[in-house]
mmCIF file of C-alpha atoms and ligand atoms in Angstrom:
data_model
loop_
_atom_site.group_PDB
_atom_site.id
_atom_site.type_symbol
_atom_site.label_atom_id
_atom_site.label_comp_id
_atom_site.label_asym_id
_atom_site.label_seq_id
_atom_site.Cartn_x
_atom_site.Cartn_y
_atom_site.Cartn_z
ATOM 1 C CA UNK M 1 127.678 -203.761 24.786
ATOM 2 C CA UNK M 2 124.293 -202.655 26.488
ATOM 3 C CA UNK M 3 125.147 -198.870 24.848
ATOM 4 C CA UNK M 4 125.581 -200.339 21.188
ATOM 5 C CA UNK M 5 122.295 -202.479 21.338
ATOM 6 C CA UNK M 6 120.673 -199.333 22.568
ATOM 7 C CA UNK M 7 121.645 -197.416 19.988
ATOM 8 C CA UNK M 8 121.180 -199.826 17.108
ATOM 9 C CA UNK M 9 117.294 -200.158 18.560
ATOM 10 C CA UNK M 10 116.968 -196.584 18.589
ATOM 11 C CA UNK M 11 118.130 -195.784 14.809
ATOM 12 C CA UNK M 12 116.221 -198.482 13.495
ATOM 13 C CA UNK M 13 112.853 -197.488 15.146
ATOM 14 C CA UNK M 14 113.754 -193.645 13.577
ATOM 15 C CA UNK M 15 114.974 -195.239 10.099
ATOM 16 C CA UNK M 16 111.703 -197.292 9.796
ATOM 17 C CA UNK M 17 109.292 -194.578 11.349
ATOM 18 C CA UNK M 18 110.778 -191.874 8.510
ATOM 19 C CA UNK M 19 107.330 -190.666 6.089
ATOM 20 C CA UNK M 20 109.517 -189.274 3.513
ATOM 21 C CA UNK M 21 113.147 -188.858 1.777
ATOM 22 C CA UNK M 22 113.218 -185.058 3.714
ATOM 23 C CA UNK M 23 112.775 -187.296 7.159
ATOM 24 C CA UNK M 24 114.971 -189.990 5.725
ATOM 25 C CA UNK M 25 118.300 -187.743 4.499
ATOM 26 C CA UNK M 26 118.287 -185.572 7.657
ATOM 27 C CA UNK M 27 118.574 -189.140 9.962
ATOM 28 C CA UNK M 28 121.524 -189.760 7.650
ATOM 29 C CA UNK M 29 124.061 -187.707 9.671
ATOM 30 C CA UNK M 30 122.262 -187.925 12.892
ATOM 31 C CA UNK M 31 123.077 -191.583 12.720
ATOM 32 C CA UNK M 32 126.111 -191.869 10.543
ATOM 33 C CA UNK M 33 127.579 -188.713 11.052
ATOM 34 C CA UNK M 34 131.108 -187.530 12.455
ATOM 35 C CA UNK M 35 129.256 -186.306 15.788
ATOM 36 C CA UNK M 36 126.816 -189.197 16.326
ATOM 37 C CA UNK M 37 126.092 -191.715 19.214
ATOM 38 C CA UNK M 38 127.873 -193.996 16.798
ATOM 39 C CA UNK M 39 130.806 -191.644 16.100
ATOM 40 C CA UNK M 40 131.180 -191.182 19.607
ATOM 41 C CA UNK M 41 131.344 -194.884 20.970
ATOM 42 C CA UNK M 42 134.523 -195.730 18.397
ATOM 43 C CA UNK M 43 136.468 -192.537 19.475
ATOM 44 C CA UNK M 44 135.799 -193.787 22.908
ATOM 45 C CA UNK M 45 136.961 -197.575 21.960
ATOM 46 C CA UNK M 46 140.747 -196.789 23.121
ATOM 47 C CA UNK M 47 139.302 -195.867 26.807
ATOM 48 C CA UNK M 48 138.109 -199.378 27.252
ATOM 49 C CA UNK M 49 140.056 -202.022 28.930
ATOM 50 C CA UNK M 50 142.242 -203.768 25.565
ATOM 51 C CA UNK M 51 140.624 -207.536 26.750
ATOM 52 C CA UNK M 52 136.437 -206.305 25.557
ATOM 53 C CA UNK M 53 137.984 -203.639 22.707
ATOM 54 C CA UNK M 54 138.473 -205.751 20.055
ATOM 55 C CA UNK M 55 134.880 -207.194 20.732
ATOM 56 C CA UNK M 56 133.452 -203.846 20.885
ATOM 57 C CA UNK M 57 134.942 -202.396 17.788
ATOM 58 C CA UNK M 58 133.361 -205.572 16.330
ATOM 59 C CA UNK M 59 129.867 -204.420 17.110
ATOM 60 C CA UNK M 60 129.866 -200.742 16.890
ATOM 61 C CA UNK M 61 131.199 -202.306 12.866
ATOM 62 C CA UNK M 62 128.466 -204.773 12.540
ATOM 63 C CA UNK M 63 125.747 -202.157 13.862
ATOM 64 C CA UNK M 64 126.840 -199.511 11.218
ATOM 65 C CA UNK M 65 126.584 -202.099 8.435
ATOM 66 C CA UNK M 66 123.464 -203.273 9.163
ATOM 67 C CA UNK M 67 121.767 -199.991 10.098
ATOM 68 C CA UNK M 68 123.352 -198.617 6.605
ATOM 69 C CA UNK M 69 121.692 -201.779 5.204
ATOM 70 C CA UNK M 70 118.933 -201.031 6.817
ATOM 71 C CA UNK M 71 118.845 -197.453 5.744
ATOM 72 C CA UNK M 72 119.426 -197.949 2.120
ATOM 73 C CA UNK M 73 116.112 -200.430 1.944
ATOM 74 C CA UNK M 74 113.799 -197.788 3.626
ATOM 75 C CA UNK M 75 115.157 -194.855 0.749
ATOM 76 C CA UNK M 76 114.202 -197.818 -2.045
ATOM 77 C CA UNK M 77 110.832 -198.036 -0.753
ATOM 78 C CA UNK M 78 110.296 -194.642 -0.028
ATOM 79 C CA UNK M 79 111.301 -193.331 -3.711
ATOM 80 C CA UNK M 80 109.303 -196.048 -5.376
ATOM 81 C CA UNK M 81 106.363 -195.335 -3.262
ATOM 82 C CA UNK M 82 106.040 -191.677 -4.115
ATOM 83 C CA UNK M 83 107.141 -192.395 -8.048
ATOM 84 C CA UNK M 84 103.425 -194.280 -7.756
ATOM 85 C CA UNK M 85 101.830 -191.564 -5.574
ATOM 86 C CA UNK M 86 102.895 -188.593 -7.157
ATOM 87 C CA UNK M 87 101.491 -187.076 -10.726
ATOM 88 C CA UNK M 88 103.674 -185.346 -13.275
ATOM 89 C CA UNK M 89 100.876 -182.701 -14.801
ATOM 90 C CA UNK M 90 103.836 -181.820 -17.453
ATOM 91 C CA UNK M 91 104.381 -184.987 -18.970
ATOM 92 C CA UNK M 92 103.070 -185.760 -22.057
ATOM 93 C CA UNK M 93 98.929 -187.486 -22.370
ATOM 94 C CA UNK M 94 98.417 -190.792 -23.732
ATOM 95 C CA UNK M 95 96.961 -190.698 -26.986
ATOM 96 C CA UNK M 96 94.178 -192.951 -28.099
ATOM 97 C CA UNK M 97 95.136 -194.671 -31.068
ATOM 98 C CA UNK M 98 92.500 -194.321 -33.935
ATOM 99 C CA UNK M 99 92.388 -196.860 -36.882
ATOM 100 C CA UNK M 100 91.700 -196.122 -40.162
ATOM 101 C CA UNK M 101 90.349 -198.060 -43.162
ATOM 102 C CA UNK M 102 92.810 -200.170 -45.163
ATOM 103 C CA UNK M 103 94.574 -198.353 -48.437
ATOM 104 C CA UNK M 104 92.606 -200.921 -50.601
ATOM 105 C CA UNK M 105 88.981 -200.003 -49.327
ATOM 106 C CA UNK M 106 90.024 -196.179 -49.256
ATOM 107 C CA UNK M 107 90.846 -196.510 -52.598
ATOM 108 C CA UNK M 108 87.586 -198.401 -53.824
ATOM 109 C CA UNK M 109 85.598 -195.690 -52.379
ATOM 110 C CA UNK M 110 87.089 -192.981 -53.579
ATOM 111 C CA UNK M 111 87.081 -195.020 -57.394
ATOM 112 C CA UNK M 112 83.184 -195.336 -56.630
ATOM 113 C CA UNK M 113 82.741 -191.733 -56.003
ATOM 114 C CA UNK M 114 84.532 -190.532 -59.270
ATOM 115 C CA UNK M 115 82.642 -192.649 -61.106
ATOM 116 C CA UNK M 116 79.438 -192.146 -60.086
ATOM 117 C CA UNK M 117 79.734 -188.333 -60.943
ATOM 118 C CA UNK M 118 79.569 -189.446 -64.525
ATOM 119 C CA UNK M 119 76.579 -191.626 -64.021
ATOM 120 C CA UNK M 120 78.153 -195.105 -62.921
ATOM 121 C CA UNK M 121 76.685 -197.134 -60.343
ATOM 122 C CA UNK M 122 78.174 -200.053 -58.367
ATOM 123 C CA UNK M 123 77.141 -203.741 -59.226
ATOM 124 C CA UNK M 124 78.549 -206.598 -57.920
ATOM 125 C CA UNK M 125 78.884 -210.322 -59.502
ATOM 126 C CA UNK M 126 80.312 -213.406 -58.233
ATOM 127 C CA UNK M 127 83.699 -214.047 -57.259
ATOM 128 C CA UNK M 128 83.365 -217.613 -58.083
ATOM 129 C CA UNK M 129 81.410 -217.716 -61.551
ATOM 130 C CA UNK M 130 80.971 -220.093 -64.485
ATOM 131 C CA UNK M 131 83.805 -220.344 -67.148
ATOM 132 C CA UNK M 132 80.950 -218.761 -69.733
ATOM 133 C CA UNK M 133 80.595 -215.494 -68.000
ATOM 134 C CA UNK M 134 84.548 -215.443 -67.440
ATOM 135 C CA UNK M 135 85.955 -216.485 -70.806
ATOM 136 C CA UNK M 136 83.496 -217.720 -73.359
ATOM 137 C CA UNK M 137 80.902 -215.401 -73.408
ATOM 138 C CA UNK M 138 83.464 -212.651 -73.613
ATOM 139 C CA UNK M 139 84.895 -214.002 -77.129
ATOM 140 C CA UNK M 140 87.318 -216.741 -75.476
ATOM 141 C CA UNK M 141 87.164 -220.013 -76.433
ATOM 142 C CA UNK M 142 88.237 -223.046 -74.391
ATOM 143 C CA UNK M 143 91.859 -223.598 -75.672
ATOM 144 C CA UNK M 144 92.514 -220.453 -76.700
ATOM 145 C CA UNK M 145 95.845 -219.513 -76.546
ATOM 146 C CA UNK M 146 95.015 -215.710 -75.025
ATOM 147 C CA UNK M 147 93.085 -217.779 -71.784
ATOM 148 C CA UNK M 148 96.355 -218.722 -70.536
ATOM 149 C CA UNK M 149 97.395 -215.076 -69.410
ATOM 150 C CA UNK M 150 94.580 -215.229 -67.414
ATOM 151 C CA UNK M 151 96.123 -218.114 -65.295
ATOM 152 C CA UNK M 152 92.883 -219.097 -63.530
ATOM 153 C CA UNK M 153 92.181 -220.935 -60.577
ATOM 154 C CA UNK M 154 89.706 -223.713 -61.231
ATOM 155 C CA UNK M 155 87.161 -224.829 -59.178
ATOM 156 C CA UNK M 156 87.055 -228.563 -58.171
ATOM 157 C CA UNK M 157 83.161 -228.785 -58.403
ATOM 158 C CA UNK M 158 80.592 -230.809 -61.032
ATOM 159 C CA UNK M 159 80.229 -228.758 -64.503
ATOM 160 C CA UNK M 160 77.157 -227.164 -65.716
ATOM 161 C CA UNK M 161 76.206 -228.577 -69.148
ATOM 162 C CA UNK M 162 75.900 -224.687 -70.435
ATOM 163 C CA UNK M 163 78.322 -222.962 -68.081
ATOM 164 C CA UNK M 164 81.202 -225.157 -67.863
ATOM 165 C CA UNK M 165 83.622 -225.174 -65.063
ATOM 166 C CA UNK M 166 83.416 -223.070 -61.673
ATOM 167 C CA UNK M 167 86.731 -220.822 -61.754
ATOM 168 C CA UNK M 168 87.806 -218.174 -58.998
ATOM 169 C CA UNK M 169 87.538 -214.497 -61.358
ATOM 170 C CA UNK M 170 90.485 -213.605 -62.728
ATOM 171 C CA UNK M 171 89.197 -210.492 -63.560
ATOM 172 C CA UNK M 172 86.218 -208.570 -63.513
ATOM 173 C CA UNK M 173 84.912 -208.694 -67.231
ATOM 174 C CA UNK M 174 82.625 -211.630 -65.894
ATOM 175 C CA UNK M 175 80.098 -208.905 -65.234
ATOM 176 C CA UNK M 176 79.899 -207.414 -68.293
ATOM 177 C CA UNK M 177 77.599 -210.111 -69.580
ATOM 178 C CA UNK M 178 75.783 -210.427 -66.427
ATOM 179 C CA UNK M 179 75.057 -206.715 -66.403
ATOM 180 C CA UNK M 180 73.602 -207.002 -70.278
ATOM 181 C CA UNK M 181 71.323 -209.705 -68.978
ATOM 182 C CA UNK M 182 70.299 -207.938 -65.691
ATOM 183 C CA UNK M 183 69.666 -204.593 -67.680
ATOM 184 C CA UNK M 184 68.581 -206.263 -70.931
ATOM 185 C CA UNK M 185 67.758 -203.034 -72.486
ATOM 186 C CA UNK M 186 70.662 -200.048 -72.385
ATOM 187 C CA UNK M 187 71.956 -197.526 -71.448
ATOM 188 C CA UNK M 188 73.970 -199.508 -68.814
ATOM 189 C CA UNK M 189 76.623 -197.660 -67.088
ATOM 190 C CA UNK M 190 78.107 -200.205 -64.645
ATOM 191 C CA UNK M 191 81.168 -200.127 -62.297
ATOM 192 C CA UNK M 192 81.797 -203.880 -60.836
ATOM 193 C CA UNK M 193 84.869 -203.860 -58.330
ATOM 194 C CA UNK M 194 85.728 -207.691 -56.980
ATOM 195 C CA UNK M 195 88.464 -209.528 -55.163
ATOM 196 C CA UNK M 196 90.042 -211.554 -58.728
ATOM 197 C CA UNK M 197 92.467 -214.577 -58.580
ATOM 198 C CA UNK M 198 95.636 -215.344 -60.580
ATOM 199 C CA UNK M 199 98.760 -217.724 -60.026
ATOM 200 C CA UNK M 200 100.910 -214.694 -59.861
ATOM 201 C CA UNK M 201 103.484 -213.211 -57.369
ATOM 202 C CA UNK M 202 106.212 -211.190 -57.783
ATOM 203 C CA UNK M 203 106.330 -207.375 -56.836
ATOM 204 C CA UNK M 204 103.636 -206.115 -58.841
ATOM 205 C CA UNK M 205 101.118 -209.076 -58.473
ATOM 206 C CA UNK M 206 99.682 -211.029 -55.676
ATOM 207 C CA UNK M 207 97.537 -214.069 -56.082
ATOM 208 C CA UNK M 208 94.193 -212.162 -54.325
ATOM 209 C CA UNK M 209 93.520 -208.690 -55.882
ATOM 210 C CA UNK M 210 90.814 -206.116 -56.485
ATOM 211 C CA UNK M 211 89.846 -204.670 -60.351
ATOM 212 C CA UNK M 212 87.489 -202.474 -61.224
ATOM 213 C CA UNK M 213 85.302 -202.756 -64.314
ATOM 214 C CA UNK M 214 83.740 -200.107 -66.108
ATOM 215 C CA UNK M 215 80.839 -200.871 -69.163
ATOM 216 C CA UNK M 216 79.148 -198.300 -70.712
ATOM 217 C CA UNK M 217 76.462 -199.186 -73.877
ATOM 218 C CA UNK M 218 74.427 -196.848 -75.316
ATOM 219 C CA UNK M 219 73.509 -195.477 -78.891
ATOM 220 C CA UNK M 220 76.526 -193.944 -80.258
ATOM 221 C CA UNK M 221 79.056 -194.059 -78.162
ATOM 222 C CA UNK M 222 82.181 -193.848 -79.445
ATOM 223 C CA UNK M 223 86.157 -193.530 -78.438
ATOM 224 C CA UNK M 224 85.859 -190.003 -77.504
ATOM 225 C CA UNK M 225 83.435 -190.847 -74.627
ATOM 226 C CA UNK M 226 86.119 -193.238 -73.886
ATOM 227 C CA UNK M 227 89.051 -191.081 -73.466
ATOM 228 C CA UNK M 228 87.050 -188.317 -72.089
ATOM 229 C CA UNK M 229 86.026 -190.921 -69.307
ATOM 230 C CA UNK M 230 89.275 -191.908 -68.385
ATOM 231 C CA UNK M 231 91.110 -188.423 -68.641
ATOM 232 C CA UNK M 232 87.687 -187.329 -66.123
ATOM 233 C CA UNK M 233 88.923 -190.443 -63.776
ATOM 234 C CA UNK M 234 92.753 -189.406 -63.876
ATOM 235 C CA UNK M 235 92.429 -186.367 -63.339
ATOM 236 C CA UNK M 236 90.475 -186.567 -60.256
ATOM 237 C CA UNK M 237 91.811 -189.528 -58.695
ATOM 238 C CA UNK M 238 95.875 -188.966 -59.574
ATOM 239 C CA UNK M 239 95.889 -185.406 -59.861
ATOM 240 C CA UNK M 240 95.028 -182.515 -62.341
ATOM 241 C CA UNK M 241 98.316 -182.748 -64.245
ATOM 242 C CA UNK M 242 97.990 -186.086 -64.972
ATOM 243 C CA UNK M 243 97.068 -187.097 -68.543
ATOM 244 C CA UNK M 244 96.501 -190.385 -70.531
ATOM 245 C CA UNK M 245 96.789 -191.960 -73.975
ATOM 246 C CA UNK M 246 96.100 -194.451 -75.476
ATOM 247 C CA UNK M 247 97.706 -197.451 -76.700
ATOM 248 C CA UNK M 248 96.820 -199.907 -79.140
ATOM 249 C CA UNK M 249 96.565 -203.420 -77.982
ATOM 250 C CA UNK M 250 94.625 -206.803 -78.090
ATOM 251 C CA UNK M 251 91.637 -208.272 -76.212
ATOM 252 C CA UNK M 252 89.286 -210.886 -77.594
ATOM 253 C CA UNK M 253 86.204 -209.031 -76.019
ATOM 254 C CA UNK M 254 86.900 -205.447 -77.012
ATOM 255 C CA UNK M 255 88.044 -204.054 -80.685
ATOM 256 C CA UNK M 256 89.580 -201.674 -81.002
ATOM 257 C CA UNK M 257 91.545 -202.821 -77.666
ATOM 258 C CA UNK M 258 93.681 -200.329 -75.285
ATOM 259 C CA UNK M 259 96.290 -200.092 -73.176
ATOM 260 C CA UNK M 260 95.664 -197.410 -71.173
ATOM 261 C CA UNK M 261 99.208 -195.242 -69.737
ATOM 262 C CA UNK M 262 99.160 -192.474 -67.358
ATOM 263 C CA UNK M 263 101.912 -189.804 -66.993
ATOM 264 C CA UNK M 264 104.394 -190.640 -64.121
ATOM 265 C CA UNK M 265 103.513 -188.719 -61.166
ATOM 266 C CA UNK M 266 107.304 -188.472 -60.242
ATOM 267 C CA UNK M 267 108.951 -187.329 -63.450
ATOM 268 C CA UNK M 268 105.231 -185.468 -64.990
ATOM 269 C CA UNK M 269 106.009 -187.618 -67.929
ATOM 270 C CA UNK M 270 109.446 -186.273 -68.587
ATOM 271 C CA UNK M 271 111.014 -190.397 -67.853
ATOM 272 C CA UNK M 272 112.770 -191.049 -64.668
ATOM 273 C CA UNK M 273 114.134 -194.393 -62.969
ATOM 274 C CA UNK M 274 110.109 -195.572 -62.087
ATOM 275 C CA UNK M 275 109.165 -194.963 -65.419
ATOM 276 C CA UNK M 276 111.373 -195.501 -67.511
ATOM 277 C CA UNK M 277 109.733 -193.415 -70.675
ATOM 278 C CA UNK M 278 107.209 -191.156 -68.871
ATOM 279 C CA UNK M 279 104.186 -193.320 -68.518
ATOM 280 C CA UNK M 280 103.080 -195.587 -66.389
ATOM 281 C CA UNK M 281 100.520 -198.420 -67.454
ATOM 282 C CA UNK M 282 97.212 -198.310 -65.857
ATOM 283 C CA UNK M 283 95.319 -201.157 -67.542
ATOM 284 C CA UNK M 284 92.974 -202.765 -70.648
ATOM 285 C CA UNK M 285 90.143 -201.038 -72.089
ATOM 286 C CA UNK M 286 88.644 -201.204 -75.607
ATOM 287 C CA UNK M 287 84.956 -200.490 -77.486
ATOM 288 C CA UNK M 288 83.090 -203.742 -76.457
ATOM 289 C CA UNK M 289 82.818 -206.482 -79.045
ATOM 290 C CA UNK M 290 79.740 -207.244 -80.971
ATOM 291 C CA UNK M 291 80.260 -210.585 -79.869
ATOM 292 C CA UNK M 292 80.232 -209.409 -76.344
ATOM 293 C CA UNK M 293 76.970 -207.538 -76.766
ATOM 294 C CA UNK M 294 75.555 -210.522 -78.655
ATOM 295 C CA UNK M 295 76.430 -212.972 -75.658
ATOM 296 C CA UNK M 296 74.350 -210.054 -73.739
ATOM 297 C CA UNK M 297 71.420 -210.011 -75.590
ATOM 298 C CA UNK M 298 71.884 -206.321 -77.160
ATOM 299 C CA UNK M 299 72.008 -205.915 -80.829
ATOM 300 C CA UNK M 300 75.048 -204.247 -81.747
ATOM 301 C CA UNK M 301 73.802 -202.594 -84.882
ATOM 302 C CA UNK M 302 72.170 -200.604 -82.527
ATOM 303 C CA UNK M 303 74.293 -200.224 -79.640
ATOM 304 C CA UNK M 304 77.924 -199.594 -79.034
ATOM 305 C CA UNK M 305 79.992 -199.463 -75.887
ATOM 306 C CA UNK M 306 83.116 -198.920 -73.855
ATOM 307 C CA UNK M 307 84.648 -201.294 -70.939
ATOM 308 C CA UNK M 308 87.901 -201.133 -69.001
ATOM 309 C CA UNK M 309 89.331 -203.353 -66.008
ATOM 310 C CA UNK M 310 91.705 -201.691 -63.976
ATOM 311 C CA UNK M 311 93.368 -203.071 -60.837
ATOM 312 C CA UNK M 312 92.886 -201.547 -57.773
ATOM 313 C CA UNK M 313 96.633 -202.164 -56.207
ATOM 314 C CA UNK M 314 98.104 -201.388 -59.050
ATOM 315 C CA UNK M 315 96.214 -197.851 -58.845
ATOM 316 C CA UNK M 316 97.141 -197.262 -55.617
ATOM 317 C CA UNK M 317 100.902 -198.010 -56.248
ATOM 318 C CA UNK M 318 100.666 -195.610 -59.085
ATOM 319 C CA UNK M 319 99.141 -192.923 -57.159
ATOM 320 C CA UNK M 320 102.032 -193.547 -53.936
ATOM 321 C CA UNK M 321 104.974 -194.700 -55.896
ATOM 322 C CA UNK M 322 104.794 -198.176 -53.832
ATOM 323 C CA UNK M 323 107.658 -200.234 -54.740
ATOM 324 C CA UNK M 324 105.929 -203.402 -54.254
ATOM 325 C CA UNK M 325 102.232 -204.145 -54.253
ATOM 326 C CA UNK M 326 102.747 -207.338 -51.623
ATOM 327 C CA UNK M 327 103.291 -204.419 -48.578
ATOM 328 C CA UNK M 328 99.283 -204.124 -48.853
ATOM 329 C CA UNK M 329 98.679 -207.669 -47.734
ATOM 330 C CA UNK M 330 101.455 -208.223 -45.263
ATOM 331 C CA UNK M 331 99.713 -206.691 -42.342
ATOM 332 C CA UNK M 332 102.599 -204.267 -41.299
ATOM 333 C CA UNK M 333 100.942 -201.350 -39.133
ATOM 334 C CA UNK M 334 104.298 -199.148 -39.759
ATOM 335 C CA UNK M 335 103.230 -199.338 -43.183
ATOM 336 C CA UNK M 336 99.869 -199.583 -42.722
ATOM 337 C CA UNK M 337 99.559 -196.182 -41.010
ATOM 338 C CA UNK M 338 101.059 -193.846 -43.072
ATOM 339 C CA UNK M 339 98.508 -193.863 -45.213
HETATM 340 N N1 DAH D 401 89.979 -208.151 -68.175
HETATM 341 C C1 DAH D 401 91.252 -207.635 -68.601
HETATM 342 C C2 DAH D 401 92.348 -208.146 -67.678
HETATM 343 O O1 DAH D 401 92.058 -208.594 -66.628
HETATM 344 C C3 DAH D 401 91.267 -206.137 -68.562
HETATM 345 C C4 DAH D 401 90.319 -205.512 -69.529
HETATM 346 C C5 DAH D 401 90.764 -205.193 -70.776
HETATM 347 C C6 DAH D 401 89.018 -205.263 -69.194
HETATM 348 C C7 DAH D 401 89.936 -204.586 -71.679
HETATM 349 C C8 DAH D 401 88.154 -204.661 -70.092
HETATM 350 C C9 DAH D 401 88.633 -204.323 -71.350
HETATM 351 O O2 DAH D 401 86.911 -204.381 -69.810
HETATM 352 O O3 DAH D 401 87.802 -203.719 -72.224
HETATM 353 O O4 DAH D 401 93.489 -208.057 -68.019
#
């Protein structure tokens, strides 16, 4: 009995004295071994008198357990302890993670820069603005049947006797009037990007989106500058094989009115499964209507002009083949950081 207490005292001091896994593994067959104390005291179990070997046997079996126990702890420890001590020089750095500005502001600046190579400069007019500069100074009468495309957000707020209602922009072309007034004498060459408003959602709308505006007046300008604008623009932004035509529409505040279509950057205009035909539609545009400059102050026996409103998701899903403008809004870094 003495002997197996002994011995259990000794192999746990060395078990819980071990300073590594070399110490640790060696002790293993010292202590568990066919030749150790251990060994040695159940080969010698038959020499004993048979009334304390059954007793005996019992404790040299409970020792072993226990100091296996015992041993198994003091490996966990030791393994976990030098996993937090120890450095692995090959494994891979952790990288910082860099953000990068959202698709919709990348794209604005890179609109502004294009533009202001031919002479453009960046204005900006109220998001929230009077029904005049929206609709009726641009040739739109209250009730007019063309007003409800715009599907505008109204403004509950008291009316101006002039201005009419407050509404939310639901495009752009508000500033084409303000510019005439702040520039009152041409040339003007404006470019007027702004968050606009519609009650729209479906793949390729969301109620909050950006345009961009473009008004040019001068003394004689005519289509040509125009087209040559817009093929300048498409070229640069969408690529050099790009090209655009023109399609005849209606607006009330431009006449002749455009629809302006781009050639499908999948297909290069040939028609595919995007595209259906070859072109993809980039927005309105038309020479700006006399009415227009006469809102504005400008004579339009003297001047002409160009103007165009463009949105900017739609743009940018033109220039990545996005499937569905709503992915810019939704927040999704896996989407977010491709681009
Ligand atoms: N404001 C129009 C819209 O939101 C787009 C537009 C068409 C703007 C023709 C223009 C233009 O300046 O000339 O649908």
């Amino acid at each position: 009995m003495d002997n197996i207490k002994k011995l259990r005292e000794e192999a746990e001091t060395k078990i819980l004295s071990a300073q590594n896994l070399e110490d640790l593994n060696k002790l293993y067959i010292e202590i568990f071994g066919k030749n150790s104390a251990l060994a040695n005291l159940t080969k010698n179990l038959s020499s004993l008198p048979p009334e304390s070997r059954r007793q005996a046997g019992a404790n040299i079996n409970q020792a072993k357990q226990d100091l296996e126990k015992l041993y198994q702890t003091k490996r966990v420890s030791l393994v976990t302890n030098r996993k937090s001590t120890q450095i692995d020089v090959t494994a891979p750095g952790k990288k910082q993670q860099l953000g990068h500005l959202h698709l919709v502001s990348q794209a604005i600046e890179e609109i502004v820069e294009i533009f202001s190579k031919l002479g453009f400069s960046l204005q900006s007019y109220p998001e929230v603005d009077w029904d005049w500069y929206a609709f009726e100074a641009l040739n739109m009468p209250k009730g007019h049947p063309a007003r409800d495309d715009w599907e505008t957000f109204f403004v509950d707020a008291p009316q101006n006797p002039k201005y009419g209602r407050q509404v939310l922009t639901p495009h752009t072309s508000n500033g084409q009037v303000r510019e005439m007034e702040a520039v009152k004498t041409p040339p003007i060459r404006m470019i007027n990007i702004s968050r606009c408003y519609r009650r729209q959602i479906d793949v390729s709308h969301t109620p909050m989106f950006h345009q961009f505006e473009g008004l040019l007046v001068d003394k004689k300008v005519s289509i040509t500058d125009l087209k040559g604008t817009f093929d300048f623009f498409t070229k640069t932004f969408f690529g050099p094989n790009r090209i655009t035509r023109l399609r005849p529409h209606h607006f009330r505040f431009t006449e002749p009115s455009f629809e302006v279509d781009v050639t499908c950057g999948v297909c290069a205009g040939r028609g595919c499964r995007l595209c259906k035909e070859g072109w993809l539609e980039l927005g309105g545009s038309g020479m700006v209507h006399p009415k227009v400059l006469e809102a504005g102050k400008i004579d339009p026996k003297t001047y002409t002009g160009f103007a165009f409103g463009w949105g900017i998701e739609r743009t940018i899903a033109m220039k990545t083949e996005l499937p569905d403008i709503r992915l810019l809004y939704q927040n999704d870094i896996r989407f977010l950081e491709q681009f």
